[in-house]
PDB file of C-alpha atoms in Angstrom:
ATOM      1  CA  UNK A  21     -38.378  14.556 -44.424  1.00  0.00           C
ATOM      2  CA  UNK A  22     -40.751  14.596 -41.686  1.00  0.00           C
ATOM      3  CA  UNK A  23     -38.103  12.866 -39.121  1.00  0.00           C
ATOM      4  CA  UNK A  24     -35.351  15.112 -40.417  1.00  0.00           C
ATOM      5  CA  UNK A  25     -37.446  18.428 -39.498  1.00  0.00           C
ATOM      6  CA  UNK A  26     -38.409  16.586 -36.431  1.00  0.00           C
ATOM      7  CA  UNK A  27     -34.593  16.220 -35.478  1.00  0.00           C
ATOM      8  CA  UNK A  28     -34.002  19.791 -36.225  1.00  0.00           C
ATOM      9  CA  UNK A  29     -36.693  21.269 -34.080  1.00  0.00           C
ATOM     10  CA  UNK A  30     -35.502  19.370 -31.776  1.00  0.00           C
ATOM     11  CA  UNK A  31     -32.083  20.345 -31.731  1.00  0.00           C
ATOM     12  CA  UNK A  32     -33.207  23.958 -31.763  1.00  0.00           C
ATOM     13  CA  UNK A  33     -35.214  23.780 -28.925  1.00  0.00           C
ATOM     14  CA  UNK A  34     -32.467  21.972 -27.514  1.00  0.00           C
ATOM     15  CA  UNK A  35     -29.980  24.951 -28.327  1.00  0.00           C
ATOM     16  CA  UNK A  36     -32.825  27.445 -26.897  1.00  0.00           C
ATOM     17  CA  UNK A  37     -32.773  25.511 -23.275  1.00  0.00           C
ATOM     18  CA  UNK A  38     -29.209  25.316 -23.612  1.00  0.00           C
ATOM     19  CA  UNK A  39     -28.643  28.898 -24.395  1.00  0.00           C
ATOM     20  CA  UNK A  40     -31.455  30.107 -21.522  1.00  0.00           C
ATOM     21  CA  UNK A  41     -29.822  28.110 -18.917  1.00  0.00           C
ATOM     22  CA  UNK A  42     -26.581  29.479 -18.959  1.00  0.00           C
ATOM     23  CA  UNK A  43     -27.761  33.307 -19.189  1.00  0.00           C
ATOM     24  CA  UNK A  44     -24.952  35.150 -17.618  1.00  0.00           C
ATOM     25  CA  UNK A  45     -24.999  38.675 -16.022  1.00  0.00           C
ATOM     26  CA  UNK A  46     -21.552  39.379 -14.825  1.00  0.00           C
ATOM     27  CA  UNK A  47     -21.091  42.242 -11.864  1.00  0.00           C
ATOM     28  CA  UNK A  48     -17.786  44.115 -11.761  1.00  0.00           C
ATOM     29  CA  UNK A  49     -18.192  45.496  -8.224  1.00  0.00           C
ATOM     30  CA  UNK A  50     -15.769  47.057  -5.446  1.00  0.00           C
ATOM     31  CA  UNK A  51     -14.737  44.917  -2.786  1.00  0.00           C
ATOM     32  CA  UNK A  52     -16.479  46.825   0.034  1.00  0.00           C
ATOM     33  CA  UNK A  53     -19.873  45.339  -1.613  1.00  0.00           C
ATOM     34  CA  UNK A  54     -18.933  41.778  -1.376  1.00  0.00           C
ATOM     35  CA  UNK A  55     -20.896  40.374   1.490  1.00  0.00           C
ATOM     36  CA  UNK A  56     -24.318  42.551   0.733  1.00  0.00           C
ATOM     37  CA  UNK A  57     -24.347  42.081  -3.311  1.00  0.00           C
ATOM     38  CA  UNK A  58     -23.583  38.315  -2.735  1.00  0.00           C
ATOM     39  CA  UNK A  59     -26.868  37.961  -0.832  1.00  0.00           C
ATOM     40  CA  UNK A  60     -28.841  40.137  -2.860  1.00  0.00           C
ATOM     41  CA  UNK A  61     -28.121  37.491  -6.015  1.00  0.00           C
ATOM     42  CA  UNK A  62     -28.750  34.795  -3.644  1.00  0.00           C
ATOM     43  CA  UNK A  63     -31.880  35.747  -3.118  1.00  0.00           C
ATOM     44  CA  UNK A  64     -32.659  37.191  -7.054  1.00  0.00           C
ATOM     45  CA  UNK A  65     -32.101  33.544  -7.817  1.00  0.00           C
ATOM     46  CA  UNK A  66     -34.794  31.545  -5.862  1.00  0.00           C
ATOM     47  CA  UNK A  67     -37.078  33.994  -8.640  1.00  0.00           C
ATOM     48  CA  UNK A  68     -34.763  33.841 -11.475  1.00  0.00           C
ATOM     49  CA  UNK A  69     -33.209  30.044 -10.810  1.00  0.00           C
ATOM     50  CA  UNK A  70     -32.089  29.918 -14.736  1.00  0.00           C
ATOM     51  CA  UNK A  71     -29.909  33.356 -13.962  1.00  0.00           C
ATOM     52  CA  UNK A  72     -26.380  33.313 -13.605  1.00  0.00           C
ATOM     53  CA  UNK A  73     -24.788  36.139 -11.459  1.00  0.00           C
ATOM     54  CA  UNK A  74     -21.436  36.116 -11.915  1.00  0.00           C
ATOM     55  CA  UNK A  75     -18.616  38.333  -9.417  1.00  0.00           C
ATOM     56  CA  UNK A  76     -15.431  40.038  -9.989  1.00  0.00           C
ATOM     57  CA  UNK A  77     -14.690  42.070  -6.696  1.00  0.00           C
ATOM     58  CA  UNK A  78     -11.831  44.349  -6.305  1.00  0.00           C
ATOM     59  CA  UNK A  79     -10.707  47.516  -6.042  1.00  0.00           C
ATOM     60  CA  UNK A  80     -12.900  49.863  -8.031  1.00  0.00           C
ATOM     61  CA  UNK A  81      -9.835  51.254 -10.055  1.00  0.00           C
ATOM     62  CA  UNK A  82      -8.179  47.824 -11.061  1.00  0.00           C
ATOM     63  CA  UNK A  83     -12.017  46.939 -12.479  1.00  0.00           C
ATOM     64  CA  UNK A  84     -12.590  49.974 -14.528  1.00  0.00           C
ATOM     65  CA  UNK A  85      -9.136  49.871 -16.223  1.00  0.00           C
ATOM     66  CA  UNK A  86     -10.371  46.248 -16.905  1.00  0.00           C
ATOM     67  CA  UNK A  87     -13.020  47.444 -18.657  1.00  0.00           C
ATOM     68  CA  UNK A  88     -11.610  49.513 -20.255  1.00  0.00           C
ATOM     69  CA  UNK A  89      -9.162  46.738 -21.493  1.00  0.00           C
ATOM     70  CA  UNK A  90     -12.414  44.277 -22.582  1.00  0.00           C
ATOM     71  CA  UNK A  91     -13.157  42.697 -19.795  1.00  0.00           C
ATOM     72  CA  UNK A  92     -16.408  41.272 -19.514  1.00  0.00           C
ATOM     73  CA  UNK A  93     -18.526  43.122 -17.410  1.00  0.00           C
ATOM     74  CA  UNK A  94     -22.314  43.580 -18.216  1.00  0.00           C
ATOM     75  CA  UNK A  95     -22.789  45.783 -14.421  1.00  0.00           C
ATOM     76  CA  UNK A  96     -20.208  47.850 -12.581  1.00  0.00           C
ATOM     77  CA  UNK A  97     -20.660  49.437  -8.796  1.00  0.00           C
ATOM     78  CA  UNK A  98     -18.188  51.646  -8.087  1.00  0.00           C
ATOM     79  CA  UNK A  99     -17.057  52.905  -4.686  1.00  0.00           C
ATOM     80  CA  UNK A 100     -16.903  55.880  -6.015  1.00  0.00           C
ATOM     81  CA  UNK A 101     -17.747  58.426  -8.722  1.00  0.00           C
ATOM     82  CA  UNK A 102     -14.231  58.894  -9.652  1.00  0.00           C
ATOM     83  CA  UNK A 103     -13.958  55.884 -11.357  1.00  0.00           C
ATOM     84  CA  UNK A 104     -17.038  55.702 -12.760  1.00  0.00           C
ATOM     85  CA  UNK A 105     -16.240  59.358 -14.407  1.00  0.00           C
ATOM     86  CA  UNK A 106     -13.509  57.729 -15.700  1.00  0.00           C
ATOM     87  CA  UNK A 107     -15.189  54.848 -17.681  1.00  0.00           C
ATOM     88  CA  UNK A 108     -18.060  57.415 -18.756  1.00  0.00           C
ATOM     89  CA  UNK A 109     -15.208  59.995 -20.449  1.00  0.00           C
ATOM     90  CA  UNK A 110     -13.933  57.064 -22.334  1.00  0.00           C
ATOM     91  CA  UNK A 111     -17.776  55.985 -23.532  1.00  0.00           C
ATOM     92  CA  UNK A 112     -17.862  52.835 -21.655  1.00  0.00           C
ATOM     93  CA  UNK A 113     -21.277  53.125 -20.038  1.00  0.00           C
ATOM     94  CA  UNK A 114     -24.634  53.218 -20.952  1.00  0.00           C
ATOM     95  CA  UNK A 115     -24.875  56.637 -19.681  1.00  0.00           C
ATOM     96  CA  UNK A 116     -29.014  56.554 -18.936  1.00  0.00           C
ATOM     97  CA  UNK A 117     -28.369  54.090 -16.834  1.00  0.00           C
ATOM     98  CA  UNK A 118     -25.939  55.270 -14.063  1.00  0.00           C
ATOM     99  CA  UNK A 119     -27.706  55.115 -10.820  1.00  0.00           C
ATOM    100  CA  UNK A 120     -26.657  55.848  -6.999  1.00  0.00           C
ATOM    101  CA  UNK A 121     -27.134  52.838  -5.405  1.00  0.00           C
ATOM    102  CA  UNK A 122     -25.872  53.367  -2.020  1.00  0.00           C
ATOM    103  CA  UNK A 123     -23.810  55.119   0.612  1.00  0.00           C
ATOM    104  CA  UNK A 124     -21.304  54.633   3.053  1.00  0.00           C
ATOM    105  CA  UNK A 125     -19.557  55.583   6.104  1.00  0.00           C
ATOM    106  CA  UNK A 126     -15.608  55.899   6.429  1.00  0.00           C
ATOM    107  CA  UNK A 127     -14.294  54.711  10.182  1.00  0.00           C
ATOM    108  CA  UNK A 128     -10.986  53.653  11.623  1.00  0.00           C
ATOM    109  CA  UNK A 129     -10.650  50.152  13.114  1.00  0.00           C
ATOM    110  CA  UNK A 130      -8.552  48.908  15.562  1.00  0.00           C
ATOM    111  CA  UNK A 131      -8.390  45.177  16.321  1.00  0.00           C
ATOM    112  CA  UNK A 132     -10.550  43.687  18.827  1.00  0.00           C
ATOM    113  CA  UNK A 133      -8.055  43.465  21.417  1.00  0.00           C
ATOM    114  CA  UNK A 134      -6.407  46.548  21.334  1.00  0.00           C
ATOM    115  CA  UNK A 135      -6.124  49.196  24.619  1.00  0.00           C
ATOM    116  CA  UNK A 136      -7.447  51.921  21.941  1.00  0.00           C
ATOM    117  CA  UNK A 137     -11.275  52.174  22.919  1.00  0.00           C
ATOM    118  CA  UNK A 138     -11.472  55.833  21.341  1.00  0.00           C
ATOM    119  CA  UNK A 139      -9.600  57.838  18.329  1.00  0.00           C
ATOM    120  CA  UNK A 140     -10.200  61.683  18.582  1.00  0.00           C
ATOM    121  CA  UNK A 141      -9.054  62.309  14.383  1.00  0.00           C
ATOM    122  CA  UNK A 142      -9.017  65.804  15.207  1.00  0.00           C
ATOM    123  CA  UNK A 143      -5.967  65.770  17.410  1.00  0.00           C
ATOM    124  CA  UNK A 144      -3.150  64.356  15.712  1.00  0.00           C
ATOM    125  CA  UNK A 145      -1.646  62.755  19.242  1.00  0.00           C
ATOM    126  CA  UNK A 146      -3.561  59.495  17.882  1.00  0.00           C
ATOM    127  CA  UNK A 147      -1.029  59.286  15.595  1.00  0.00           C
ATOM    128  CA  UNK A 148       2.034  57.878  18.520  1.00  0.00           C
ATOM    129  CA  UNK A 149      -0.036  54.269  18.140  1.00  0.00           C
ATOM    130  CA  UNK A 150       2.045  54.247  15.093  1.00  0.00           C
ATOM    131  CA  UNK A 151       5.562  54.223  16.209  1.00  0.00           C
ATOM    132  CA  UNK A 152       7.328  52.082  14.493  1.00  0.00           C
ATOM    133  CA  UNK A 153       4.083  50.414  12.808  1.00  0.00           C
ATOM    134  CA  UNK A 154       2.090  51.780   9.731  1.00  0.00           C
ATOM    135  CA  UNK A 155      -1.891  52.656   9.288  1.00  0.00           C
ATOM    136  CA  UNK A 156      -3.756  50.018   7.136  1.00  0.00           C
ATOM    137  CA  UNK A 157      -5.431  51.774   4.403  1.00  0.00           C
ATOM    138  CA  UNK A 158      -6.365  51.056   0.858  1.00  0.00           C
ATOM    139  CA  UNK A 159      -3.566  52.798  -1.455  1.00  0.00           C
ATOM    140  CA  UNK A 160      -5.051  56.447  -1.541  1.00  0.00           C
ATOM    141  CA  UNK A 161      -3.450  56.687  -5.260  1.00  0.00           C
ATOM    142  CA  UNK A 162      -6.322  54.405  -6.475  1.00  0.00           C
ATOM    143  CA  UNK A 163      -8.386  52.724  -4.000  1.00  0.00           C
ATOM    144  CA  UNK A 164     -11.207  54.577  -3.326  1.00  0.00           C
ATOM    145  CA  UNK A 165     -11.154  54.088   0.635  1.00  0.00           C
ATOM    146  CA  UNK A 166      -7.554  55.453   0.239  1.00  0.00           C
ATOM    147  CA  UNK A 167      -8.931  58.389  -1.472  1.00  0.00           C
ATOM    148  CA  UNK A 168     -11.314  59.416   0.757  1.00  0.00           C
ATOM    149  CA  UNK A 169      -8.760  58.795   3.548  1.00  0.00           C
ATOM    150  CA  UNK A 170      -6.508  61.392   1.911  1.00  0.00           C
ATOM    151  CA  UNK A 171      -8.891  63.890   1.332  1.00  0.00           C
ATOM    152  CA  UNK A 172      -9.751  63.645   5.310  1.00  0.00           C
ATOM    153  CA  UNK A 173      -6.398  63.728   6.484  1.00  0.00           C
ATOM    154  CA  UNK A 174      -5.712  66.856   4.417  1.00  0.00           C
ATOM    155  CA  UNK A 175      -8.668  68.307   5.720  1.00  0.00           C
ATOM    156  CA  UNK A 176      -7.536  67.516   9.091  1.00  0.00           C
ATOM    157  CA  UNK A 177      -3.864  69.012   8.573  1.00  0.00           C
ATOM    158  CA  UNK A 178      -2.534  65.383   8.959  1.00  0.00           C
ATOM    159  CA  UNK A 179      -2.037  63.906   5.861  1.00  0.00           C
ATOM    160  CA  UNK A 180       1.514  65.241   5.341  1.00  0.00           C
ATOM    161  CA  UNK A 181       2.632  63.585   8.782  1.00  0.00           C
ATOM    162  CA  UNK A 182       0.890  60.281   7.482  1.00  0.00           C
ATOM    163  CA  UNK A 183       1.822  59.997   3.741  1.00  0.00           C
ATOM    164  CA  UNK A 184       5.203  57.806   4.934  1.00  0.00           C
ATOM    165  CA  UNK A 185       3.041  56.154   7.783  1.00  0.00           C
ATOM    166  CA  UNK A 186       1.155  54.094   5.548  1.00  0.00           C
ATOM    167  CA  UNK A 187       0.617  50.164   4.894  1.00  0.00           C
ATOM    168  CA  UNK A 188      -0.880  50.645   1.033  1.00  0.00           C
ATOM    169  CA  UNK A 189      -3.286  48.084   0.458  1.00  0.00           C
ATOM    170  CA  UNK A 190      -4.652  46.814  -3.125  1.00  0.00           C
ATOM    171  CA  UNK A 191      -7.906  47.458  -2.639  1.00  0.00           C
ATOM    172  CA  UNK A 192     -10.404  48.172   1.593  1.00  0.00           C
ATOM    173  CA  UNK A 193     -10.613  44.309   2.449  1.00  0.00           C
ATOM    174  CA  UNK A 194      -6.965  43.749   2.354  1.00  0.00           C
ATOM    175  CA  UNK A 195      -6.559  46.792   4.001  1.00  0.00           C
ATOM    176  CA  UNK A 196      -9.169  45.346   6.897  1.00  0.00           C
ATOM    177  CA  UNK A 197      -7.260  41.735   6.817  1.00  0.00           C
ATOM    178  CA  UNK A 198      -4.220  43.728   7.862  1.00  0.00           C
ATOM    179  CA  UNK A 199      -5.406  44.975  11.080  1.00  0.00           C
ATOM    180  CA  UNK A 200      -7.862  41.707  11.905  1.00  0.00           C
ATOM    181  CA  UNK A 201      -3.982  39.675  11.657  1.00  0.00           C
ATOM    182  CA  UNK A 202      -2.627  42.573  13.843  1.00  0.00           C
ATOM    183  CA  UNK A 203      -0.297  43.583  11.521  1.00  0.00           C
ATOM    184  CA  UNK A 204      -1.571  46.999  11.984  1.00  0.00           C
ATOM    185  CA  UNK A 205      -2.596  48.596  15.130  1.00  0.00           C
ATOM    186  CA  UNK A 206      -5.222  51.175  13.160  1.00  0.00           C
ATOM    187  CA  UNK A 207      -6.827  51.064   9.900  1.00  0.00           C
ATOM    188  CA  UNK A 208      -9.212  53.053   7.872  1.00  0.00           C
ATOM    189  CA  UNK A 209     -11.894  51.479   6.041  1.00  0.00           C
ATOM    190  CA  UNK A 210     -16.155  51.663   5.354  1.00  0.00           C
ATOM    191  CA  UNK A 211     -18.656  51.015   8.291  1.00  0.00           C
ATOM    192  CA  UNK A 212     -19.705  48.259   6.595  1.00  0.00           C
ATOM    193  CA  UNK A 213     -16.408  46.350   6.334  1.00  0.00           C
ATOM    194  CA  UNK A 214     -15.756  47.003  10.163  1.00  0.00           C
ATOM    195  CA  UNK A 215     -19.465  45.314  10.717  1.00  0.00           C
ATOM    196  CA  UNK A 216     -18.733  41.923   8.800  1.00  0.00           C
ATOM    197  CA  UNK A 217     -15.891  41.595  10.741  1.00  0.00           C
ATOM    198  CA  UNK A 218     -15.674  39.845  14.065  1.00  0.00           C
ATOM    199  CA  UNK A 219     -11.779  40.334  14.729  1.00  0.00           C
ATOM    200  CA  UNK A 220     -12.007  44.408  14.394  1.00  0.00           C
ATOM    201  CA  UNK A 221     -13.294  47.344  16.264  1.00  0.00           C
ATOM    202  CA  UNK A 222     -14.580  50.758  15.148  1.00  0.00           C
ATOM    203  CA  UNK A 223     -12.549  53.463  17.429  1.00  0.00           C
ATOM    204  CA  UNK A 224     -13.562  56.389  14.817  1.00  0.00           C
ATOM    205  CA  UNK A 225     -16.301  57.656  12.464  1.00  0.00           C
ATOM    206  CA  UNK A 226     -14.555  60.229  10.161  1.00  0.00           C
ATOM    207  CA  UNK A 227     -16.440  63.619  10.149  1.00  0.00           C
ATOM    208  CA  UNK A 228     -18.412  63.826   7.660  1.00  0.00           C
ATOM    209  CA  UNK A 229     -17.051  67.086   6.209  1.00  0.00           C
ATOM    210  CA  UNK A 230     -13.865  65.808   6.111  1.00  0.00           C
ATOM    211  CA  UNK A 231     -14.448  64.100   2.799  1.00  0.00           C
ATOM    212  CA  UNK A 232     -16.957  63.530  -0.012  1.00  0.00           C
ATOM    213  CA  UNK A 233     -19.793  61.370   0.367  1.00  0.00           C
ATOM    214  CA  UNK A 234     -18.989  57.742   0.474  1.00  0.00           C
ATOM    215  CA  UNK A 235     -21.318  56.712  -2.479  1.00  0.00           C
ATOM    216  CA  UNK A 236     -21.622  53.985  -4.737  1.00  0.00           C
ATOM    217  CA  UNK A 237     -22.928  54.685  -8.124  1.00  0.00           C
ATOM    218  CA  UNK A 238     -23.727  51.437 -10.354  1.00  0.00           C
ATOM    219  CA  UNK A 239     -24.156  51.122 -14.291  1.00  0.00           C
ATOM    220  CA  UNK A 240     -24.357  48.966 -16.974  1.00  0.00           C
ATOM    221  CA  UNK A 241     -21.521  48.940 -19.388  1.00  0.00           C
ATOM    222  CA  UNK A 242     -21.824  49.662 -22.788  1.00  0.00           C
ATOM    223  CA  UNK A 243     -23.427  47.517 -25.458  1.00  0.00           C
ATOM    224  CA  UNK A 244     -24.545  45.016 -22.731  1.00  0.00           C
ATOM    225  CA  UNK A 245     -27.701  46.350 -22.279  1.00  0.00           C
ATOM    226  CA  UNK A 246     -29.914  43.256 -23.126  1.00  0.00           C
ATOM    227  CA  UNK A 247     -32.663  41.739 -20.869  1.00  0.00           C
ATOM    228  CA  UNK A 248     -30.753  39.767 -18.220  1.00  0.00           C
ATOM    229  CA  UNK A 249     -28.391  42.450 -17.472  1.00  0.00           C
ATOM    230  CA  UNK A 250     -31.489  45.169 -17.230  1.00  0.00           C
ATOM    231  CA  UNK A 251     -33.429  42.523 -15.097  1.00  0.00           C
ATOM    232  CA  UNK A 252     -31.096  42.040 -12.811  1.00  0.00           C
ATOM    233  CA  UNK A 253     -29.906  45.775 -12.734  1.00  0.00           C
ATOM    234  CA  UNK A 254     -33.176  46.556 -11.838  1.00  0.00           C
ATOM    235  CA  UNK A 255     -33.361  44.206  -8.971  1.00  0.00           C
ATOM    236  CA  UNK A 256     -30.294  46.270  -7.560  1.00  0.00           C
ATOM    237  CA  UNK A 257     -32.743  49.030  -6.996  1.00  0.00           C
ATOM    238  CA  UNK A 258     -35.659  47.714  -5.907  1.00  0.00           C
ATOM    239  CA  UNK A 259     -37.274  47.722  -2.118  1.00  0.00           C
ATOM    240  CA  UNK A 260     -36.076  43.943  -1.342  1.00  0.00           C
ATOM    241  CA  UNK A 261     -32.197  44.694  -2.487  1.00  0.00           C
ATOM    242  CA  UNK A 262     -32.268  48.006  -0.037  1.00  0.00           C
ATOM    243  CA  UNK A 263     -33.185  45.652   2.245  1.00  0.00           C
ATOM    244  CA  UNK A 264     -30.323  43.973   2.349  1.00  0.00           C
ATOM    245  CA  UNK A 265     -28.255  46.789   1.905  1.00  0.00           C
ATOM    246  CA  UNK A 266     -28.971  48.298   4.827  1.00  0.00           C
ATOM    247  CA  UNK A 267     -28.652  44.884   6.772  1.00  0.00           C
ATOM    248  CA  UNK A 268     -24.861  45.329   6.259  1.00  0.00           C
ATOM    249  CA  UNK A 269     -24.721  48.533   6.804  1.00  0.00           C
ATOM    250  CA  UNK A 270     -25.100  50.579   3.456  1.00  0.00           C
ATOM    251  CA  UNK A 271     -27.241  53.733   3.645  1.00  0.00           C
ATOM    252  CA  UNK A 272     -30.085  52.856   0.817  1.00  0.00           C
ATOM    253  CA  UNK A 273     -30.561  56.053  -1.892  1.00  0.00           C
TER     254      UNK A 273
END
């Protein structure tokens, strides 16, 4: 009896390590976020080695549907609040939980060679750098950088000349790839995806009233509130995260 119980302990410890090694915290997070939120879990793990952060970047709308559908996700950052209204109406989100975790800035690019040096958005004349070419942007019926494009350009009495104009991209990086190839002469995307980039160059900041704030509010979806997905939540707020936030760019709340 005594070896049998021996066997069994040790199996169950053996389960426990098992179990404690693979703990999992999977991030549904919009694409803009890539570079910064891979660091950050770089650096949670040299203090949390036996954690597991796990990515799924894309555009903030194709993530929420797939939560919405089951998907996975323990923690979702969205690019904006739009989307995460939409996962909170259909009770997807531990609502306590639902945080601001950073801002943004919304900029056209142009590639690094290009003659354009300077955009004025308030005079459409810009707009001839399009003839017979198309603006990058992320598709403004669902990607949040194409949202808060459209929102400017309507506040800027240009959207209506623009609407056919547009190369509709599936979510801001794509829409950056497209103008670091050249395939478009102008793009709109955040500060921060201009900044990782060595190919592009910022020729506009959009004014500030054109839009809403560019801000990033993070959660953790329902019924996967347990202690790694709280730990590393929490980690997402604190001082060192901001930190590295900032480094690429994001404005720290």
């Amino acid at each position: 009896m005594s070896k049998i119980k021996n066997i069994f302990i040790g199996l169950t410890l053996s389960c426990a390590v098992s179990l404690f090694a693979e703990a999992k915290v999977t991030v549904f997070a919009a694409a803009s976020m890539t570079n910064a939120l891979e660091e950050v879990a770089s650096d949670y793990k040299k203090v949390n080695p036996n954690e597991d952060i796990v990515f799924s970047f894309a555009s903030s709308s194709v993530l929420a549907r797939q939560i919405t559908e089951g998907a996975p996700a323990d923690i979702f950052i969205s690019a904006d609040q739009k989307w995460m209204d939409f996962l909170a109406e259909k009770d997807e989100i531990v609502k306590d939980s639902r945080v601001d975790l950073v801002g943004n800035k919304l900029v056209m690019i142009a590639p690094k060679t290009s003659k354009i040096e300077k955009v004025d958005l308030t005079n459409d004349k810009w707009q001839t750098a399009l003839d017979k070419t198309y603006l990058s942007v992320g598709d403004p019926d669902h990607v949040p950088a194409g949202i808060y494009a459209k929102t400017a350009f309507t506040y800027l009495n240009q959207w209506a000349a623009l609407e056919n104009k547009l190369a509709r991209a599936k979510n801001v990086r794509d829409a950056l790839r497209l103008v670091e190839q050249g395939e478009s002469p102008l793009g709109v995307v955040y500060a921060t995806d201009a900044a990782i980039s060595q190919k592009v160059k910022v020729v506009a900041i959009f004014p500030a009233e054109s839009h809403p704030p560019v801000e990033y509010p993070a959660v953790i979806v329902k019924n996967k509130d347990n202690q790694e997905s709280k730990a590393f939540f929490n980690y997402l707020k604190s001082d060192k995260a901001k930190t590295v936030f900032e480094k690429f760019g994001f404005s720290a709340k």
